[in-house]
CSV table of C-alpha atoms and ligand atoms in Angstrom, one decimal:
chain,number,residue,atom,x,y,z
A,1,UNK,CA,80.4,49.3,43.8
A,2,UNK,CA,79.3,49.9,47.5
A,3,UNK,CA,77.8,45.8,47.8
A,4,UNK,CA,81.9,45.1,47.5
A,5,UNK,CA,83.1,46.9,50.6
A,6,UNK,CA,84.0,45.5,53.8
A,7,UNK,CA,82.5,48.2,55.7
A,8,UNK,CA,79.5,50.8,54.7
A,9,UNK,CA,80.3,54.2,54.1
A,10,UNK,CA,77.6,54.6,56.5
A,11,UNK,CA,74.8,52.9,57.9
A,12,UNK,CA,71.3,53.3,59.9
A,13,UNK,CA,70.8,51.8,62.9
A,14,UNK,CA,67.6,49.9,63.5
A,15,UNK,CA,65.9,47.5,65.9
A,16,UNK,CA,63.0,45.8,66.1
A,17,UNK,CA,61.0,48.6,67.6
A,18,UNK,CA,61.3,50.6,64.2
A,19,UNK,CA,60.2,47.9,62.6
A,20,UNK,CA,57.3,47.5,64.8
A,21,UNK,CA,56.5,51.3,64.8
A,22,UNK,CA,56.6,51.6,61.1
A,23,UNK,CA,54.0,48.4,60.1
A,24,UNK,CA,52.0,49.9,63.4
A,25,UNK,CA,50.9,52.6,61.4
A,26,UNK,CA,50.0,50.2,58.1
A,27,UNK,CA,47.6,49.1,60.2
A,28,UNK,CA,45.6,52.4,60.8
A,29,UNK,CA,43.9,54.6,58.5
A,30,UNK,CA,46.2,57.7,59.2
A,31,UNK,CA,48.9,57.7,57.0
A,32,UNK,CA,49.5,61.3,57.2
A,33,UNK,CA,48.3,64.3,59.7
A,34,UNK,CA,48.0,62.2,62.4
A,35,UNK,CA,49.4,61.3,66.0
A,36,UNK,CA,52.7,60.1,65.2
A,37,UNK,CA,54.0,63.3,63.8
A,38,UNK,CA,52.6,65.2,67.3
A,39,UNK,CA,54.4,62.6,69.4
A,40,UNK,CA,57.5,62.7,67.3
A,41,UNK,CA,57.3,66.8,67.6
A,42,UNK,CA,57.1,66.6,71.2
A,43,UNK,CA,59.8,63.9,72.1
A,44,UNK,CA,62.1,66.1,70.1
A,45,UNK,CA,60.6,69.4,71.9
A,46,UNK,CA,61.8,67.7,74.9
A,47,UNK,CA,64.8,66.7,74.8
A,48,UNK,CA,66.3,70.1,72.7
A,49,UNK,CA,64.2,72.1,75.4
A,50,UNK,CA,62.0,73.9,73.3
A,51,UNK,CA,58.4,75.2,72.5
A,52,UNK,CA,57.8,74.4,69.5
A,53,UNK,CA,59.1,71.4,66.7
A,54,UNK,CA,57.3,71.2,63.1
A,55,UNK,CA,58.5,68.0,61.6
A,56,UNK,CA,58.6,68.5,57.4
A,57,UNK,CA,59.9,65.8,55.1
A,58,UNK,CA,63.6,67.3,54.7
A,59,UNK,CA,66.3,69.6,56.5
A,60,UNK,CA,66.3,71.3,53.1
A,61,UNK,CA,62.5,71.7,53.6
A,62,UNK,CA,63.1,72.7,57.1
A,63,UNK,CA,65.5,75.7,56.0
A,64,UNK,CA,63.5,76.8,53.4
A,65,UNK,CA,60.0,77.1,55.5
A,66,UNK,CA,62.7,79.3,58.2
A,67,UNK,CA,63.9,80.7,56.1
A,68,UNK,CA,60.3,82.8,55.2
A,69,UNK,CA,59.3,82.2,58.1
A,70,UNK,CA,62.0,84.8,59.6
A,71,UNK,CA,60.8,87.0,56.7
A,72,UNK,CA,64.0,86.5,54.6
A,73,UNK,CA,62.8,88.2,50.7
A,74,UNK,CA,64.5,89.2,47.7
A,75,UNK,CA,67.8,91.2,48.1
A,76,UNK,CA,67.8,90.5,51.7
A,77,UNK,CA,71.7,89.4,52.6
A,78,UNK,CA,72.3,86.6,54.9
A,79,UNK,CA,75.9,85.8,56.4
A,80,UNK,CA,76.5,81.8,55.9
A,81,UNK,CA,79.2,79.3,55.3
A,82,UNK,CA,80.8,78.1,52.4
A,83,UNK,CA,82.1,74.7,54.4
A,84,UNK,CA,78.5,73.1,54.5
A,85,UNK,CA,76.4,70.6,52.3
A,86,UNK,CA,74.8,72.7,49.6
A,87,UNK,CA,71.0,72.6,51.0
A,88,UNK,CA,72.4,75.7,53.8
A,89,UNK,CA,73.2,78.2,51.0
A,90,UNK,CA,70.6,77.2,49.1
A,91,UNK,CA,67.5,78.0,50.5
A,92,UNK,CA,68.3,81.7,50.6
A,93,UNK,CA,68.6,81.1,46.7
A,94,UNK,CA,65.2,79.6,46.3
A,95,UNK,CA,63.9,82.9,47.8
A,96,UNK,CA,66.4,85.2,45.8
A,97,UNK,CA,68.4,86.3,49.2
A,98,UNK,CA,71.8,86.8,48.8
A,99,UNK,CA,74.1,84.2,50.7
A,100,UNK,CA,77.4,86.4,52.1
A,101,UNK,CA,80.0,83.9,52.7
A,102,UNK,CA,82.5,84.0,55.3
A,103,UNK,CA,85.4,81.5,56.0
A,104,UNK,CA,85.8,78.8,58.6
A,105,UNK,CA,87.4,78.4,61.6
A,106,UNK,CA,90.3,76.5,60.4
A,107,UNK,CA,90.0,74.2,63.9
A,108,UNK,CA,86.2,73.4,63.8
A,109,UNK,CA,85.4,74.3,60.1
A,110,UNK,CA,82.3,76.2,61.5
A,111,UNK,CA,82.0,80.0,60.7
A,112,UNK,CA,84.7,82.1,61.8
A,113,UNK,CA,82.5,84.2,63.9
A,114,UNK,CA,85.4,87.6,64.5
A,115,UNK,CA,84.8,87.5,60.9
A,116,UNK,CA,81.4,87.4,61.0
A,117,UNK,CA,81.1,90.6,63.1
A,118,UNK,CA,83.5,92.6,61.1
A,119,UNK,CA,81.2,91.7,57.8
A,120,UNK,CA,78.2,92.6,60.1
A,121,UNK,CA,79.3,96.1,60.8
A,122,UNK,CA,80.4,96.6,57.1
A,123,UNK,CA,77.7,95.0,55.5
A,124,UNK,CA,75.4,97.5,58.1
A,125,UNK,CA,77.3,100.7,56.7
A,126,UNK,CA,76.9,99.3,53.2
A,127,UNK,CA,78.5,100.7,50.3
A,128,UNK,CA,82.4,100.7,50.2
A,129,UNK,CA,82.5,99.0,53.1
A,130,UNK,CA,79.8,96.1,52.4
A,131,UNK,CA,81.5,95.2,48.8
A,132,UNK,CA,84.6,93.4,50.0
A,133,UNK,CA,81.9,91.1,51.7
A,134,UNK,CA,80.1,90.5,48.5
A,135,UNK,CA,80.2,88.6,45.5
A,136,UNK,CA,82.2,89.5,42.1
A,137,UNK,CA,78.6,89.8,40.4
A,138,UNK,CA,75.1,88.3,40.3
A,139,UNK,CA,73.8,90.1,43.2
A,140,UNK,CA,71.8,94.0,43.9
A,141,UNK,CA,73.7,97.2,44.2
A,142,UNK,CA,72.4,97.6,47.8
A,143,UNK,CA,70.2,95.6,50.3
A,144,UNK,CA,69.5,94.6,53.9
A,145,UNK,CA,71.6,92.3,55.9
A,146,UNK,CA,68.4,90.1,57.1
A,147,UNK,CA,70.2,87.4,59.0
A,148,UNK,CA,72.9,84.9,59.9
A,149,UNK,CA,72.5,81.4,59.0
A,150,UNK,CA,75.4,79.4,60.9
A,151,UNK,CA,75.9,75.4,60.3
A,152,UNK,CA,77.2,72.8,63.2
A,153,UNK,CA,79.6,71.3,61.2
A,154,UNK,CA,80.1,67.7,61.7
A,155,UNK,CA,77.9,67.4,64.8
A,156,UNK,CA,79.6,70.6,66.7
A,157,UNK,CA,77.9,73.9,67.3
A,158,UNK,CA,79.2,77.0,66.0
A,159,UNK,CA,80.6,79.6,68.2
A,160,UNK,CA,76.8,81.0,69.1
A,161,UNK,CA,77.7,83.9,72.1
A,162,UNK,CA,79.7,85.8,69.9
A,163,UNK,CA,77.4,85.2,66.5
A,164,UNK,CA,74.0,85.4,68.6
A,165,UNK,CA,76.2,89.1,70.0
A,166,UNK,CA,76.5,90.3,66.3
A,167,UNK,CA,73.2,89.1,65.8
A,168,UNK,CA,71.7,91.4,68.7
A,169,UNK,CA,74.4,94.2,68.1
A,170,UNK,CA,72.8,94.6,64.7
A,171,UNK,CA,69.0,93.4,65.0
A,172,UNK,CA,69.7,90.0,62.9
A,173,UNK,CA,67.8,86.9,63.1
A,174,UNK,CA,69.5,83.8,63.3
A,175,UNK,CA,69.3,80.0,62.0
A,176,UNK,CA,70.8,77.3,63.2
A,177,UNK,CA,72.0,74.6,61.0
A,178,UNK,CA,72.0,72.0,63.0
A,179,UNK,CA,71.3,69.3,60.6
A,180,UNK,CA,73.9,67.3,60.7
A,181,UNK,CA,74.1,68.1,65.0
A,182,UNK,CA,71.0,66.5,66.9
A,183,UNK,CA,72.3,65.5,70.2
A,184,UNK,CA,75.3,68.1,70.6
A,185,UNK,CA,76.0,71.1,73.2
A,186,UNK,CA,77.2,74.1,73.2
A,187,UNK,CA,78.2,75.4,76.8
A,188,UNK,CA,75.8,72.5,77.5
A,189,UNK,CA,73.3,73.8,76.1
A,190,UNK,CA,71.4,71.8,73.2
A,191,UNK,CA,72.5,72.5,69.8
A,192,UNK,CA,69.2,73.5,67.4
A,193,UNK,CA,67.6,76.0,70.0
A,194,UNK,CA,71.3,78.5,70.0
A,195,UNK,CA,69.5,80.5,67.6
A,196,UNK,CA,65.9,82.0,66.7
A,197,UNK,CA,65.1,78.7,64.6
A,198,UNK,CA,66.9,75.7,64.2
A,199,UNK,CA,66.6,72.6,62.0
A,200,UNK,CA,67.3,69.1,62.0
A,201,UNK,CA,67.8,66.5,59.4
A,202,UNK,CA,67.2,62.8,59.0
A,203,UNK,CA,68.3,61.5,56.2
A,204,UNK,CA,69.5,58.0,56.9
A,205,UNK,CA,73.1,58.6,57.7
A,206,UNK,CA,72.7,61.2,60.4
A,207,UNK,CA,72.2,60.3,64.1
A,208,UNK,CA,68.4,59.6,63.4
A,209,UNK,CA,67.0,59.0,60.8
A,210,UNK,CA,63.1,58.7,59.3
A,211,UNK,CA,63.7,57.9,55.4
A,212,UNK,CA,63.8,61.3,54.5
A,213,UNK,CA,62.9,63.9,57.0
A,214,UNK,CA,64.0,67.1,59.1
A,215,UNK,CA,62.2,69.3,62.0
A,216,UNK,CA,62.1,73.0,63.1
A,217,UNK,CA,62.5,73.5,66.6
A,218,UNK,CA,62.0,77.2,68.3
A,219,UNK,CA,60.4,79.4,71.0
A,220,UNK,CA,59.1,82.1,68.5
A,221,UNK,CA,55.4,81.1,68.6
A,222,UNK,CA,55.0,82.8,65.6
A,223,UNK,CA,58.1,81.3,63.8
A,224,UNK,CA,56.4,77.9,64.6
A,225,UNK,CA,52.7,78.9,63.1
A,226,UNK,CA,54.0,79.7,59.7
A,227,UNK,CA,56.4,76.6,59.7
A,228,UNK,CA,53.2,74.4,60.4
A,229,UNK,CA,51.0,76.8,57.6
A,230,UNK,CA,54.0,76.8,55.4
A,231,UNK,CA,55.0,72.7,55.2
A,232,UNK,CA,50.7,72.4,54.6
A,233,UNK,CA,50.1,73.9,51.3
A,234,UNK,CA,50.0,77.5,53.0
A,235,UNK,CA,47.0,76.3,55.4
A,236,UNK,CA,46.9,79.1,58.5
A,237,UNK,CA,45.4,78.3,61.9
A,238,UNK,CA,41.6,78.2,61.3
A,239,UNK,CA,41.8,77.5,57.1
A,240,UNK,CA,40.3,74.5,55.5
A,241,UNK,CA,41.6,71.9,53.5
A,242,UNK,CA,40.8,74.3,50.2
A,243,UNK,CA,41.7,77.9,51.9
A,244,UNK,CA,45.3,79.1,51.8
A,245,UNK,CA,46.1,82.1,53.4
A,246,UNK,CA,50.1,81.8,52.0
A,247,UNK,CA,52.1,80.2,49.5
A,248,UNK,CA,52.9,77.4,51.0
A,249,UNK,CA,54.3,73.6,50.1
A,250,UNK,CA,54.0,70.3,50.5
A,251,UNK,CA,56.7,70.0,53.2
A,252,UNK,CA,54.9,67.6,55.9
A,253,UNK,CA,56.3,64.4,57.0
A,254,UNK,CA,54.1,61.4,57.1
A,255,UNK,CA,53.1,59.4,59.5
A,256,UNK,CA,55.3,55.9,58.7
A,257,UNK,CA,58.5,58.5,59.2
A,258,UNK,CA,57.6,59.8,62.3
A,259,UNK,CA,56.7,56.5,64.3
A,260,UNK,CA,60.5,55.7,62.4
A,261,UNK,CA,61.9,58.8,64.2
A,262,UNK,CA,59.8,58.5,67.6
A,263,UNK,CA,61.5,54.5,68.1
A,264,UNK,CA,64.9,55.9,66.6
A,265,UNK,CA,64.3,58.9,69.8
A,266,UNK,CA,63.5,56.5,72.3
A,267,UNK,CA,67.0,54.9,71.2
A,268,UNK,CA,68.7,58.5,71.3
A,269,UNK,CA,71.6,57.9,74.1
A,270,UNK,CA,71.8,54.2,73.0
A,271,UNK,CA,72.1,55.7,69.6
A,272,UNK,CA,74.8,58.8,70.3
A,273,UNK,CA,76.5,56.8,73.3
A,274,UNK,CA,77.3,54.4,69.9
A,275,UNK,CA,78.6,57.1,68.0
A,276,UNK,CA,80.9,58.1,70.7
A,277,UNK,CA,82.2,54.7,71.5
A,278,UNK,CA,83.1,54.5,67.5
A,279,UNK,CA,84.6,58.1,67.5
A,280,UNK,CA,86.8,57.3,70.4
A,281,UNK,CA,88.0,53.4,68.7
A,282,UNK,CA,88.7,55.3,65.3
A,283,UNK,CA,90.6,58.1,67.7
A,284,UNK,CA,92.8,56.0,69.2
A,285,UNK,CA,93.5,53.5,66.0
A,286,UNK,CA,94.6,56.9,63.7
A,287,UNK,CA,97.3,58.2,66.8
A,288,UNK,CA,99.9,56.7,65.3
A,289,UNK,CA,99.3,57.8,61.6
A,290,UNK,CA,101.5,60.9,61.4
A,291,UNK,CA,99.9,62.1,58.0
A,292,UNK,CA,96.3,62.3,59.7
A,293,UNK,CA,94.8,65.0,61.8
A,294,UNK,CA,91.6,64.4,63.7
A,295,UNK,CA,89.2,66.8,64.7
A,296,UNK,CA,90.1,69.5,67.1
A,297,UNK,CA,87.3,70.1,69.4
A,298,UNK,CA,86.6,73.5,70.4
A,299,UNK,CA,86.6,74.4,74.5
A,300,UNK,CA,82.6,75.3,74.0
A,301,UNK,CA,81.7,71.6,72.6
A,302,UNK,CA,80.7,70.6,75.8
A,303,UNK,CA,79.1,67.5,74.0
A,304,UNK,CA,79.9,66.5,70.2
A,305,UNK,CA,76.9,64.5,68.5
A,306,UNK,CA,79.6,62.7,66.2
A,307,UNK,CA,77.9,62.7,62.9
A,308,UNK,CA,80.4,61.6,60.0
A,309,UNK,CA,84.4,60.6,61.1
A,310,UNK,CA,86.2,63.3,59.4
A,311,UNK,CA,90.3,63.6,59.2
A,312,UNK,CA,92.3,65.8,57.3
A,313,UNK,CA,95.1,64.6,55.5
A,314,UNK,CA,98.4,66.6,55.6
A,315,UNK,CA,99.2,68.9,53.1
A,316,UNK,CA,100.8,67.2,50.3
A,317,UNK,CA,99.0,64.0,50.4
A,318,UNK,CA,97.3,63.5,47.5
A,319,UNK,CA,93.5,62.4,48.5
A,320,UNK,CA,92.7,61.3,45.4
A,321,UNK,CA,95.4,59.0,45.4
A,322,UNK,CA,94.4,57.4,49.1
A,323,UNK,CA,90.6,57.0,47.9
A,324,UNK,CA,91.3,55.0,44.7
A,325,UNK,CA,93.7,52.9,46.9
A,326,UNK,CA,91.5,52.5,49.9
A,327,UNK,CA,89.1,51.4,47.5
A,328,UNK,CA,90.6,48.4,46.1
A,329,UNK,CA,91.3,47.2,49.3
A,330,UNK,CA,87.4,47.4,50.1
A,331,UNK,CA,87.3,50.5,52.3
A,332,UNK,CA,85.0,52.9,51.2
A,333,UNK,CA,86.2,56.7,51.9
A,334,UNK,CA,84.8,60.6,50.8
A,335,UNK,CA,86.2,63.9,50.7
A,336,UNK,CA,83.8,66.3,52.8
A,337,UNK,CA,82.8,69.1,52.6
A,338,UNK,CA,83.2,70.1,48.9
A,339,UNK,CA,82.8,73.9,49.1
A,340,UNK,CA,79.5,75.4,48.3
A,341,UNK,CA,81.1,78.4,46.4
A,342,UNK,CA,82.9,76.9,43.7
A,343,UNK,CA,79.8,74.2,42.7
A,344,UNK,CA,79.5,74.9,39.1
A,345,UNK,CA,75.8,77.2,39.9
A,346,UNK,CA,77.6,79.3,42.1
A,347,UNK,CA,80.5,80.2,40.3
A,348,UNK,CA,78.4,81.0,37.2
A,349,UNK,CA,75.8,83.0,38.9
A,350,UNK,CA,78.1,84.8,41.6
A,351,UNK,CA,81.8,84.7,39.7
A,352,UNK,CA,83.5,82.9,42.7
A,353,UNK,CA,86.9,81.8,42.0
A,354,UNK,CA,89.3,79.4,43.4
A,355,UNK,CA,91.3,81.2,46.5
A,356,UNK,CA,88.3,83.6,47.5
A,357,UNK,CA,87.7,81.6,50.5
A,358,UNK,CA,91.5,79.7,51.5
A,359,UNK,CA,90.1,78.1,54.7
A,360,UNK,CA,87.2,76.5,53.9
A,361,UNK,CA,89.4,75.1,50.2
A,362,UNK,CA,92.2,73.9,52.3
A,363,UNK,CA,89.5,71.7,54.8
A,364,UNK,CA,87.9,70.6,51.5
A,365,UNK,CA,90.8,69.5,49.9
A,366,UNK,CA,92.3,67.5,53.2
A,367,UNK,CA,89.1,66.4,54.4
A,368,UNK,CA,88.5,62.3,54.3
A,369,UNK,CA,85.3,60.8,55.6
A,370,UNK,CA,85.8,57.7,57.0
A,371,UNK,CA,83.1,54.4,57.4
A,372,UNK,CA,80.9,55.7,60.2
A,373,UNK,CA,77.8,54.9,61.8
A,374,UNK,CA,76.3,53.6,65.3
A,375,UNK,CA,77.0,49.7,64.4
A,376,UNK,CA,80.3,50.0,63.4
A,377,UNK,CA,82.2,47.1,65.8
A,378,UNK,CA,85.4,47.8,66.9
A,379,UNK,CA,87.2,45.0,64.3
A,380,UNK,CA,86.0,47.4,61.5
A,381,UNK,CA,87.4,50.6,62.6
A,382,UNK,CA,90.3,48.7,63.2
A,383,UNK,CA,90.2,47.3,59.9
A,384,UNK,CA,89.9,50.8,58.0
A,385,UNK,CA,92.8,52.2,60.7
A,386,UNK,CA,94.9,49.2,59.2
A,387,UNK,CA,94.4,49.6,55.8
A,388,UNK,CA,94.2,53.6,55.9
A,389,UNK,CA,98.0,53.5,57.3
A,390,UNK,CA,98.9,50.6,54.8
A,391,UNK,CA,97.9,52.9,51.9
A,392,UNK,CA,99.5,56.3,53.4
A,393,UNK,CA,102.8,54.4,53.9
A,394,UNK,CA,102.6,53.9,50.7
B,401,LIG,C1,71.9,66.8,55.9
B,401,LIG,C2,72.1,68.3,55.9
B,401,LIG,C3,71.0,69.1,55.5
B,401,LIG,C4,69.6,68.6,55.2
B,401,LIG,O1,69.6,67.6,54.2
B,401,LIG,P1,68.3,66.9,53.7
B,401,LIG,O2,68.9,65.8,52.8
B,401,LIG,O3,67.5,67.9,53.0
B,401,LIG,O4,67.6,66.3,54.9
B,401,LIG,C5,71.2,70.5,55.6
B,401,LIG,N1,72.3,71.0,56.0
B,401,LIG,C6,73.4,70.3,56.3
B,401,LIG,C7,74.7,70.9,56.8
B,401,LIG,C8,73.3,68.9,56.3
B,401,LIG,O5,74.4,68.1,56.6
């Protein structure tokens, strides 16, 4: 019953210039492949401090054309995180790769990237060695390890020097997740170009949204030619409308959603600057709740794009519990991440089992979204603070 909350789970954050930019384009015939879609690409381009961006019309769709791109194929193992939304893990299934999973960072939730090196070198030597890495069942006897596919959980990179040092250390490619991180830095550097690929998504609760909607952002000009061939039925450089040189998709963003995205760009620091401010009133109303934790920041966040307002609860507390009565007292709340190897697919295809990854279950079972978005005013983070320490003191 989301029309009886106080406050929105989340919310996008629109002015008139979306508005404007979105009926602009209703009045020209170019309703896809146009100029919008180019500007978009290049506004993004800009600001990460990259090459190339291919918009597509999700970050799912985004992750699966880097995915081949990067030359990912059957059998090929990839080293990813169970604390993500489920789109991360998979893409490598849509193109029978095998996800590895290693644990979290029990700070940050992103990939514990000591661990990730130690599976590197034993997935390398394969055998022995490689199956503690692996799955109980569901997956070939022997196979490459292709890649690394790190997320920026909750708007903060991953720990890229060391990962991108694996990555070199054992000829890996890596994408970057950063769906749920436009706007962030690592050592101030932009989060999306820390690997060979990275991706973005727009779906209307991240920091900018087109509808639906995600982009590709790298250097590797040939990364970026089969992301454009790919999202366009398979169309290379020099093909017409009826040749296709690959398999390729429907994955191209239209023309309404990228004037959406270009006003929403133009609006970027108004837009994260927002966030921040909102981060920082939710900080300061939650010091005094005991049972909450907020979220450490690592030293190489030298900039967190705050995307969802995540606390963990202490252990004990029971979550469920605190939901159902923030709820009645019209305060919308979510548990986040729920981990991607115990989703029903996963365990029946791979026999994952409860305790095979304790980090990333213990942050799923504390973890509480909170209301979150650029228009939150301060009255209604005070509001959830209020009622959020009503219902924990019980
Ligand atoms: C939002 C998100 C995606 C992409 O989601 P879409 O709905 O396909 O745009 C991918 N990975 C993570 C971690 C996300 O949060």
């Amino acid at each position: 019953m989301p029309d009886d909350y106080l406050v929105p789970m989340s919310s996008p954050d629109l002015s008139p210039a979306e508005r404007e930019a979105v009926l602009g384009v209703l009045g020209t015939p170019s309703l896809s492949i146009g100029p919008k879609v180019q500007a978009f690409e290049q506004i993004v381009a800009e600001r990460v401090g990259v090459r190339h961006a291919v918009a597509v019309n999700s970050g799912t769709a985004g992750l699966h054309v880097c995915v081949r791109a990067l030359g990912i194929e059957d059998g090929d193992r990839v080293i990813t995180t169970p604390f993500s939304f489920v789109a991360s893990a998979n893409v490598l299934l849509y193109e029978r790769a095998v996800p590895v999973f290693i644990d979290v960072d029990p700070d940050t939730g992103n990939i514990d990237s000591d661990l990730v090196a130690e599976a590197a070198e034993d997935l390398m030597k394969g055998g022995h060695a490689a199956h503690r890495w692996l799955p109980r069942r569901g997956v070939p006897d022997s196979g490459p390890l292709k890649a690394l596919l790190p997320v920026d959980v909750f708007g903060q990179p991953a720990d890229f020097d060391a990962l991108n040092r694996t990555a070199q250390l054992h000829g890996l490619s890596v994408l970057e997740d950063s769906c749920e991180a436009l706007g962030a830095e690592y050592k101030e550097l932009p989060a999306g170009r820390l690997g060979d690929a990275g991706v973005f998504g727009f779906y209307p609760n991240k920091q900018i949204t087109t509808g639906e909607g995600g982009l590709i952002v790298t250097d590797d000009q040939q990364v970026a030619d089969m992301a454009r061939a790919l999202r366009n039925q398979g169309r290379a450089p020099g093909d017409t409308w009826l040749d296709h040189t690959y398999l390729g998709y429907n994955y191209r963003m239209d023309e309404m959603s990228a004037a959406l995205g270009l006003a929403q760009m133009q609006r970027f620091e108004e837009l994260l600057a927002k966030r921040e401010s909102v981060a920082a009133w939710y900080a300061e109303g939650l010091a005094a709740l005991p049972q909450v934790e907020l979220l450490p920041l690592a030293s190489t966040t030298t900039r967190v794009s705050w995307f969802v307002y995540i606390i963990r609860l202490a252990p004990g507390v029971d979550r469920t519990e605190i939901i159902r009565a923030l709820d009645r007292k019209g305060i919308p709340a979510r548990p986040y991440f729920s981990p991607i190897h115990l989703q029903k697919f996963f365990v029946d295809r791979f026999g994952y089992q409860l305790g095979d990854f304790p980090v990333t279950e213990d942050l799923g079972r504390r973890s509480l979204a909170l209301p979150f978005s650029s228009i939150m005013k301060r009255d209604q983070v005070e509001l959830v603070c209020e009622r959020l320490g009503a219902v924990l003191a019980g």
